CSV table of C-alpha atoms in Angstrom, one decimal:
chain,number,residue,atom,x,y,z
R,82,MET,CA,18.5,5.5,-59.8
R,83,SER,CA,16.8,8.8,-60.8
R,84,ARG,CA,17.4,11.9,-58.6
R,85,ARG,CA,13.3,12.1,-57.5
R,86,ALA,CA,13.6,8.4,-56.5
R,87,LEU,CA,16.8,8.7,-54.6
R,88,THR,CA,15.9,11.7,-52.8
R,89,LEU,CA,12.3,9.7,-52.2
R,90,LEU,CA,14.6,6.5,-50.9
R,91,LEU,CA,16.7,9.1,-48.8
R,92,ALA,CA,13.9,11.2,-47.2
R,93,GLY,CA,12.3,7.8,-46.9
R,94,PHE,CA,15.6,6.7,-44.5
R,95,LEU,CA,16.2,8.9,-42.2
R,96,VAL,CA,11.8,8.7,-41.6
R,97,LEU,CA,12.3,5.2,-40.8
R,98,ALA,CA,15.9,5.9,-38.5
R,99,PHE,CA,13.7,8.7,-37.1
R,100,GLY,CA,11.0,6.2,-35.6
R,101,VAL,CA,13.4,3.6,-34.3
R,102,VAL,CA,15.7,5.7,-33.0
R,103,GLY,CA,12.1,7.8,-31.3
R,104,ALA,CA,11.0,4.5,-30.4
R,105,PHE,CA,13.4,3.8,-27.6
R,106,ARG,CA,13.3,7.5,-26.2
R,107,PRO,CA,12.5,7.4,-22.6
R,108,VAL,CA,9.1,8.7,-21.6
R,109,PRO,CA,7.5,9.9,-18.4
R,110,TYR,CA,5.3,7.0,-18.9
R,111,VAL,CA,5.2,4.0,-16.1
R,112,VAL,CA,3.2,0.5,-17.2
R,113,LEU,CA,1.2,-1.4,-14.6
R,114,SER,CA,0.5,-4.5,-14.9
R,115,PRO,CA,-1.3,-7.5,-12.0
R,116,GLY,CA,0.9,-8.4,-9.8
R,117,PRO,CA,1.9,-11.7,-7.3
R,118,THR,CA,-1.6,-12.7,-5.8
R,119,GLU,CA,-0.8,-14.4,-2.1
R,120,ASN,CA,-2.6,-16.5,0.1
R,121,THR,CA,-2.5,-15.2,3.4
R,122,LEU,CA,-3.8,-17.9,4.9
R,123,GLY,CA,-0.9,-19.3,3.1
R,124,GLU,CA,2.8,-19.6,3.0
R,125,VAL,CA,5.5,-17.3,1.3
R,126,GLU,CA,9.1,-18.8,1.1
R,127,LYS,CA,8.0,-21.4,3.5
R,128,LYS,CA,6.9,-19.4,5.9
R,129,PRO,CA,3.7,-18.7,7.0
R,130,VAL,CA,1.8,-14.9,5.4
R,131,ILE,CA,0.6,-14.9,9.0
R,132,SER,CA,1.7,-16.7,12.0
R,133,ILE,CA,-0.2,-15.5,15.4
R,134,THR,CA,1.8,-17.2,19.0
R,135,GLY,CA,0.9,-16.3,22.3
R,136,ARG,CA,-2.9,-17.1,21.7
R,137,GLN,CA,-4.8,-19.8,20.5
R,138,THR,CA,-5.7,-20.4,16.7
R,139,TYR,CA,-7.6,-22.2,14.4
R,140,PRO,CA,-7.3,-24.7,10.9
R,141,THR,CA,-8.3,-22.2,7.7
R,142,SER,CA,-9.4,-23.5,4.5
R,143,GLY,CA,-9.3,-22.0,1.0
R,144,ALA,CA,-7.2,-18.8,0.1
R,145,LEU,CA,-7.8,-14.9,1.0
R,146,SER,CA,-5.3,-13.7,-1.0
R,147,LEU,CA,-4.1,-9.6,-1.4
R,148,VAL,CA,-3.7,-8.9,-5.0
R,149,THR,CA,-0.7,-6.8,-6.0
R,150,VAL,CA,0.4,-4.7,-9.2
R,151,ALA,CA,3.4,-4.4,-10.6
R,152,TYR,CA,5.1,-1.7,-12.3
R,153,GLN,CA,7.9,-1.3,-14.7
R,154,GLY,CA,9.6,2.5,-15.2
R,155,GLY,CA,9.7,5.4,-12.5
R,156,PRO,CA,12.7,8.4,-12.9
R,157,ALA,CA,15.5,6.2,-12.1
R,158,ALA,CA,14.4,3.6,-15.1
R,159,GLN,CA,12.2,5.5,-17.9
R,160,ILE,CA,10.1,2.9,-20.5
R,161,ASP,CA,10.8,3.8,-24.1
R,162,LEU,CA,8.2,5.0,-26.3
R,163,LEU,CA,7.7,1.4,-27.5
R,164,THR,CA,6.8,-0.1,-24.5
R,165,ALA,CA,4.5,1.8,-23.3
R,166,LEU,CA,3.1,2.0,-27.0
R,167,ARG,CA,2.1,-1.9,-26.0
R,168,GLY,CA,1.0,-1.0,-23.1
R,169,TRP,CA,-1.5,1.2,-24.9
R,170,ILE,CA,-2.6,-1.4,-26.8
R,171,ASP,CA,-3.1,-4.4,-24.1
R,172,PRO,CA,-6.0,-4.6,-22.6
R,173,ASP,CA,-3.9,-6.0,-18.7
R,174,VAL,CA,-1.8,-3.7,-17.8
R,175,ALA,CA,-2.7,0.2,-17.0
R,176,VAL,CA,0.2,3.3,-18.7
R,177,VAL,CA,-0.1,5.9,-16.4
R,178,PRO,CA,2.0,9.1,-16.2
R,179,GLN,CA,5.4,8.6,-14.0
R,180,GLU,CA,4.1,11.2,-11.8
R,181,THR,CA,1.0,9.4,-10.7
R,182,ILE,CA,3.6,7.1,-9.0
R,183,PHE,CA,6.5,9.2,-7.9
R,184,ALA,CA,5.8,13.0,-6.5
R,185,PRO,CA,8.0,15.4,-8.7
R,186,ASP,CA,10.0,15.9,-5.7
R,187,ARG,CA,10.1,12.4,-4.6
R,188,SER,CA,13.0,10.1,-5.7
R,189,ALA,CA,12.2,5.8,-6.6
R,190,LYS,CA,14.0,5.3,-3.5
R,191,GLU,CA,12.5,7.6,-1.3
R,192,VAL,CA,8.4,6.0,-2.7
R,193,GLU,CA,9.9,2.6,-1.9
R,194,GLU,CA,10.7,3.6,1.4
R,195,GLU,CA,7.6,5.0,1.4
R,196,ASN,CA,5.7,2.0,0.5
R,197,THR,CA,7.5,-0.1,2.7
R,198,VAL,CA,6.6,1.8,5.7
R,199,GLU,CA,2.9,1.8,4.1
R,200,MET,CA,2.9,-1.8,4.3
R,201,THR,CA,4.4,-2.3,7.5
R,202,ASN,CA,1.7,0.5,9.5
R,203,SER,CA,-1.0,-1.7,6.9
R,204,GLN,CA,-0.1,-4.9,8.5
R,205,ASP,CA,0.0,-3.3,12.2
R,206,SER,CA,-3.9,-1.4,11.1
R,207,ALA,CA,-4.6,-4.6,9.8
R,208,THR,CA,-3.9,-6.4,13.2
R,209,ALA,CA,-5.5,-3.8,15.1
R,210,ALA,CA,-8.9,-3.8,13.1
R,211,ALA,CA,-8.8,-7.9,13.7
R,212,LEU,CA,-8.5,-7.3,17.8
R,213,HIS,CA,-11.3,-4.1,17.5
R,214,GLU,CA,-13.4,-6.7,15.5
R,215,LEU,CA,-13.2,-9.5,18.2
R,216,LYS,CA,-13.3,-6.8,21.3
R,217,ILE,CA,-9.6,-7.4,22.0
R,218,PRO,CA,-7.4,-4.1,23.7
R,219,TYR,CA,-4.7,-3.3,23.2
R,220,SER,CA,-2.5,0.1,23.4
R,221,ILE,CA,-0.5,2.4,20.7
R,222,VAL,CA,1.5,4.4,20.2
R,223,VAL,CA,3.5,6.9,17.8
R,224,SER,CA,6.8,5.6,17.1
R,225,VAL,CA,10.4,7.3,15.1
R,226,ASN,CA,11.2,4.9,11.5
R,227,SER,CA,13.4,7.2,10.5
R,228,THR,CA,14.6,10.5,9.4
R,229,GLU,CA,16.2,12.5,6.5
R,230,LYS,CA,19.7,13.4,6.3
R,231,GLY,CA,20.6,17.1,6.4
R,232,LYS,CA,17.3,17.8,8.1
R,233,PRO,CA,16.8,18.8,12.1
R,234,ALA,CA,15.4,15.3,13.5
R,235,ASP,CA,18.7,13.7,12.0
R,236,GLY,CA,20.9,11.9,14.3
R,237,LYS,CA,18.1,13.8,17.3
R,238,LEU,CA,15.5,11.8,17.5
R,239,LEU,CA,16.3,7.7,16.9
R,240,LYS,CA,14.9,4.7,14.9
R,241,ASP,CA,12.4,3.4,17.5
R,242,ASP,CA,11.9,6.6,19.7
R,243,GLU,CA,8.2,6.9,21.1
R,244,ILE,CA,7.1,10.5,20.7
R,245,VAL,CA,4.7,11.0,23.3
R,246,SER,CA,4.1,15.1,23.3
R,247,ILE,CA,4.8,18.1,21.6
R,248,ASP,CA,5.5,21.4,22.8
R,249,GLY,CA,4.5,19.7,26.9
R,250,LYS,CA,0.8,18.5,25.1
R,251,GLU,CA,0.2,14.2,24.9
R,252,THR,CA,0.0,13.2,21.8
R,253,LYS,CA,-1.1,10.2,20.6
R,254,ASP,CA,-1.4,9.8,16.9
R,255,VAL,CA,1.3,10.6,13.6
R,256,GLU,CA,-1.7,12.7,12.2
R,257,ALA,CA,-1.6,14.8,15.8
R,258,VAL,CA,2.5,15.0,15.9
R,259,GLY,CA,2.3,16.1,12.5
R,260,ALA,CA,-0.8,18.9,12.5
R,261,ALA,CA,1.8,19.8,16.1
R,262,VAL,CA,4.8,20.3,13.9
R,263,LYS,CA,3.2,22.7,11.4
R,264,ALA,CA,1.1,25.3,13.4
R,265,HIS,CA,4.6,26.5,13.9
R,266,LYS,CA,6.6,28.7,11.7
R,267,SER,CA,9.8,27.9,9.9
R,268,GLY,CA,12.8,28.6,11.9
R,269,GLU,CA,11.0,28.0,15.2
R,270,GLU,CA,12.0,25.2,17.7
R,271,VAL,CA,9.6,22.3,18.8
R,272,VAL,CA,10.1,20.1,21.6
R,273,PHE,CA,9.5,16.4,21.3
R,274,GLY,CA,8.6,14.6,24.2
R,275,VAL,CA,10.1,10.5,23.9
R,276,LEU,CA,10.3,7.3,25.3
R,277,ARG,CA,13.7,6.5,24.8
R,278,GLY,CA,14.6,3.0,26.2
R,279,GLY,CA,12.4,3.2,28.4
R,280,LYS,CA,13.3,6.8,30.3
R,281,LYS,CA,11.9,10.0,28.8
R,282,ALA,CA,13.8,12.6,27.3
R,283,GLU,CA,13.2,16.1,25.7
R,284,VAL,CA,14.5,16.6,22.2
R,285,PRO,CA,13.7,20.3,20.8
R,286,LEU,CA,14.0,20.7,17.3
R,287,ARG,CA,14.3,23.8,14.8
R,288,THR,CA,11.7,23.8,11.9
R,289,VAL,CA,12.7,23.8,8.2
R,290,ALA,CA,10.8,25.0,5.2
R,291,GLY,CA,10.0,21.9,3.5
R,292,SER,CA,9.5,21.9,-0.7
R,293,GLN,CA,5.5,22.9,0.0
R,294,GLY,CA,7.4,25.4,2.3
R,295,GLN,CA,5.1,23.9,5.4
R,296,PRO,CA,7.5,23.3,8.7
R,297,GLN,CA,9.2,20.2,8.7
R,298,VAL,CA,11.5,18.5,10.5
R,299,GLY,CA,12.1,15.5,8.6
R,300,VAL,CA,10.6,12.8,10.8
R,301,LEU,CA,9.1,9.6,8.6
R,302,MET,CA,7.2,8.4,11.6
R,303,GLN,CA,5.2,5.1,12.2
R,304,THR,CA,1.9,4.3,14.6
R,305,LYS,CA,3.1,1.2,16.7
R,306,TYR,CA,0.5,-0.9,18.8
R,307,LYS,CA,1.2,-3.5,21.4
R,308,PHE,CA,-1.0,-5.8,20.9
R,309,PRO,CA,-1.7,-8.5,23.3
R,310,PHE,CA,0.2,-11.3,21.5
R,311,ASP,CA,2.1,-12.0,18.7
R,312,VAL,CA,1.2,-11.6,15.0
R,313,ASP,CA,3.9,-11.9,12.4
R,314,ILE,CA,3.0,-10.7,8.8
R,315,ASN,CA,5.6,-12.2,6.0
R,316,VAL,CA,5.0,-11.1,2.3
R,317,GLY,CA,8.5,-11.1,1.0
R,318,ASP,CA,8.9,-8.0,-0.9
R,319,VAL,CA,5.2,-6.7,-1.5
R,320,GLY,CA,5.1,-2.9,-0.1
R,321,GLY,CA,2.2,-0.1,0.0
R,322,PRO,CA,-1.3,0.0,2.0
R,323,SER,CA,-3.8,-1.6,-0.2
R,324,ALA,CA,-3.5,-5.0,1.5
R,325,GLY,CA,-4.6,-3.8,4.3
R,326,LEU,CA,-8.0,-5.6,4.4
R,327,MET,CA,-6.9,-9.3,3.4
R,328,PHE,CA,-4.4,-9.2,6.3
R,329,SER,CA,-7.5,-8.6,8.8
R,330,LEU,CA,-9.3,-11.1,7.2
R,331,GLY,CA,-6.5,-13.9,8.0
R,332,ILE,CA,-5.7,-13.0,11.2
R,333,LEU,CA,-9.7,-13.2,12.1
R,334,ASP,CA,-10.0,-16.3,10.3
R,335,LYS,CA,-7.3,-17.9,12.4
R,336,LEU,CA,-8.2,-16.7,15.7
R,337,THR,CA,-12.0,-18.0,15.5
R,338,PRO,CA,-13.3,-21.1,14.9
R,339,GLY,CA,-14.5,-22.2,11.4
R,340,GLU,CA,-13.3,-21.0,7.8
R,341,LEU,CA,-14.9,-17.6,6.5
R,342,THR,CA,-13.9,-19.0,2.9
R,343,GLY,CA,-16.0,-22.3,3.2
R,344,GLY,CA,-13.0,-23.5,1.4
R,345,LYS,CA,-12.8,-20.9,-2.0
R,346,LYS,CA,-10.5,-18.8,-3.7
R,347,ILE,CA,-11.5,-15.0,-2.4
R,348,ALA,CA,-9.2,-12.5,-2.9
R,349,GLY,CA,-9.7,-8.7,-2.3
R,350,THR,CA,-7.8,-5.2,-1.9
R,351,GLY,CA,-8.5,-2.2,0.4
R,352,THR,CA,-6.8,-0.4,2.6
R,353,ILE,CA,-7.8,-1.1,6.4
R,354,GLU,CA,-8.6,1.6,9.3
R,355,PRO,CA,-7.7,0.1,12.6
R,356,THR,CA,-11.2,0.7,13.4
R,357,GLY,CA,-12.5,-1.3,10.6
R,358,GLU,CA,-13.4,1.1,7.2
R,359,VAL,CA,-12.0,0.0,4.2
R,360,GLY,CA,-10.2,2.7,2.2
R,361,PRO,CA,-9.4,3.0,-1.6
R,362,ILE,CA,-6.6,1.7,-3.7
R,363,GLY,CA,-5.0,2.4,-6.9
R,364,GLY,CA,-4.8,-0.2,-9.9
R,365,ILE,CA,-7.9,-2.0,-9.8
R,366,GLN,CA,-8.2,-3.5,-12.8
R,367,GLN,CA,-5.0,-4.7,-12.8
R,368,LYS,CA,-5.2,-7.0,-9.6
R,369,MET,CA,-8.9,-8.2,-10.6
R,370,ILE,CA,-6.6,-10.0,-13.3
R,371,GLY,CA,-4.0,-11.3,-11.2
R,372,ALA,CA,-7.0,-12.4,-8.7
R,373,ARG,CA,-8.7,-14.5,-11.2
R,374,LYS,CA,-5.5,-16.1,-13.0
R,375,ALA,CA,-4.7,-17.0,-9.4
R,376,GLY,CA,-8.6,-18.4,-9.4
R,377,ALA,CA,-10.3,-16.4,-7.6
R,378,THR,CA,-14.1,-15.7,-8.6
R,379,VAL,CA,-15.1,-13.7,-5.3
R,380,PHE,CA,-13.0,-10.7,-4.8
R,381,LEU,CA,-13.9,-8.2,-2.0
R,382,THR,CA,-13.7,-4.7,-3.3
R,383,PRO,CA,-13.5,-1.3,-1.7
R,384,ALA,CA,-16.8,1.0,-2.0
R,385,ASP,CA,-15.0,3.2,-3.4
R,386,ASN,CA,-13.8,1.5,-6.3
R,387,CYS,CA,-17.0,-0.3,-7.4
R,388,ALA,CA,-17.9,1.8,-10.0
R,389,GLU,CA,-14.8,1.2,-12.2
R,390,ALA,CA,-14.4,-2.5,-10.7
R,391,VAL,CA,-17.8,-3.0,-12.5
R,392,LYS,CA,-16.8,-1.5,-15.5
R,393,ALA,CA,-13.7,-3.4,-15.8
R,394,ALA,CA,-14.2,-6.9,-13.9
R,395,PRO,CA,-13.5,-10.4,-15.6
R,396,ASP,CA,-15.5,-12.8,-16.5
R,397,GLY,CA,-16.6,-15.2,-14.4
R,398,MET,CA,-15.3,-12.5,-11.2
R,399,ARG,CA,-18.2,-11.7,-8.5
R,400,LEU,CA,-17.7,-8.4,-6.8
R,401,VAL,CA,-18.3,-8.4,-3.7
R,402,ARG,CA,-18.8,-4.4,-1.9
R,403,ALA,CA,-16.7,-4.1,1.4
R,404,ASP,CA,-17.3,-0.7,3.1
R,405,THR,CA,-16.4,-2.2,6.8
R,406,LEU,CA,-13.9,-5.6,7.7
R,407,HIS,CA,-17.3,-6.4,10.1
R,408,GLY,CA,-19.4,-5.9,6.7
R,409,ALA,CA,-16.6,-8.4,4.6
R,410,VAL,CA,-16.8,-10.5,7.3
R,411,GLN,CA,-21.1,-11.1,7.1
R,412,ALA,CA,-20.3,-10.9,3.1
R,413,LEU,CA,-17.9,-14.0,3.7
R,414,ASP,CA,-20.7,-15.7,6.4
R,415,ALA,CA,-23.6,-15.3,3.6
R,416,LEU,CA,-21.5,-16.5,0.9
R,417,ARG,CA,-20.9,-19.5,2.9
R,418,THR,CA,-24.0,-20.4,3.8
R,419,GLY,CA,-26.0,-19.2,1.9
R,420,LYS,CA,-28.1,-17.2,4.2
R,421,GLY,CA,-28.3,-13.0,3.9
R,422,ASP,CA,-27.7,-10.5,1.6
R,423,VAL,CA,-24.0,-9.8,-0.5
R,424,PRO,CA,-23.2,-6.7,-0.6
R,425,ALA,CA,-22.2,-6.0,-4.6
R,426,CYS,CA,-20.9,-3.6,-6.6
R,427,SER,CA,-22.9,-1.3,-8.7
R,428,SER,CA,-21.6,0.9,-11.0
């Protein structure tokens, strides 16, 4: 073998070796794919997704399914370049920068904890929205979910403390508590008024600067509702707030005579406010694909996701625009009876 041929062979081998090594190098991307689809009128692990006690319920049929997105990757388990390349050529998945899912200052564990809290809040908001639609009264409290280790609230605010005031001023929602804390300068004292075991207490805390320089005390809060009957939602390991609309519809269907679906398989997504407004979500393409694979032919779509959804809707999937819970109920009534307008998504 000539020296030239040997040189070319060696160069080719090195290029191949570097290519193989490079293909398995971790890259800061996350692969999103269609996740599990669960019927809110059905069961998960032999338990009803939605259980209601203390109030009359009615038979249901068909499906009102929530949809999810599965992800691969993250700070603790980065995907390699080869996995990312496979994702880029697969029309059913999306490859997005890691910081889209995991903020630079948040660990994978913290993101999972936040998703769990968001799911709990979403379930409560969904119940509140359903009762609001049915004009059934309920009350609201702000509750401590957890505290950050080493921060001022650690060991001083306890899980399930009800926060009723800040610096002596009554407060009724999480946003108001956060705003009251941020109104202080870092290092200033803020006094939390709490109900703990039915007794009032004052907890003074000195704020510290957070990662963005804003004052904080390191408490993770959630809005809790006191409903006139028990609504229990069981979805296993699903996290995040995007199933709110479908939870509300499932609760409504169980609490009212007749059947919202007319026996059809309907899926959808969207966050829900206690007053019934439907908000946008991420991963709409993967969620629609998962819904279609599960047999759904109608997909309830948040208005702000409509333009994106129209471009990626699977064959055989009818997109119905959902601005509010009330509007979604009206749309399902129109689909079932054939009477009235069904709002469609437009690009």
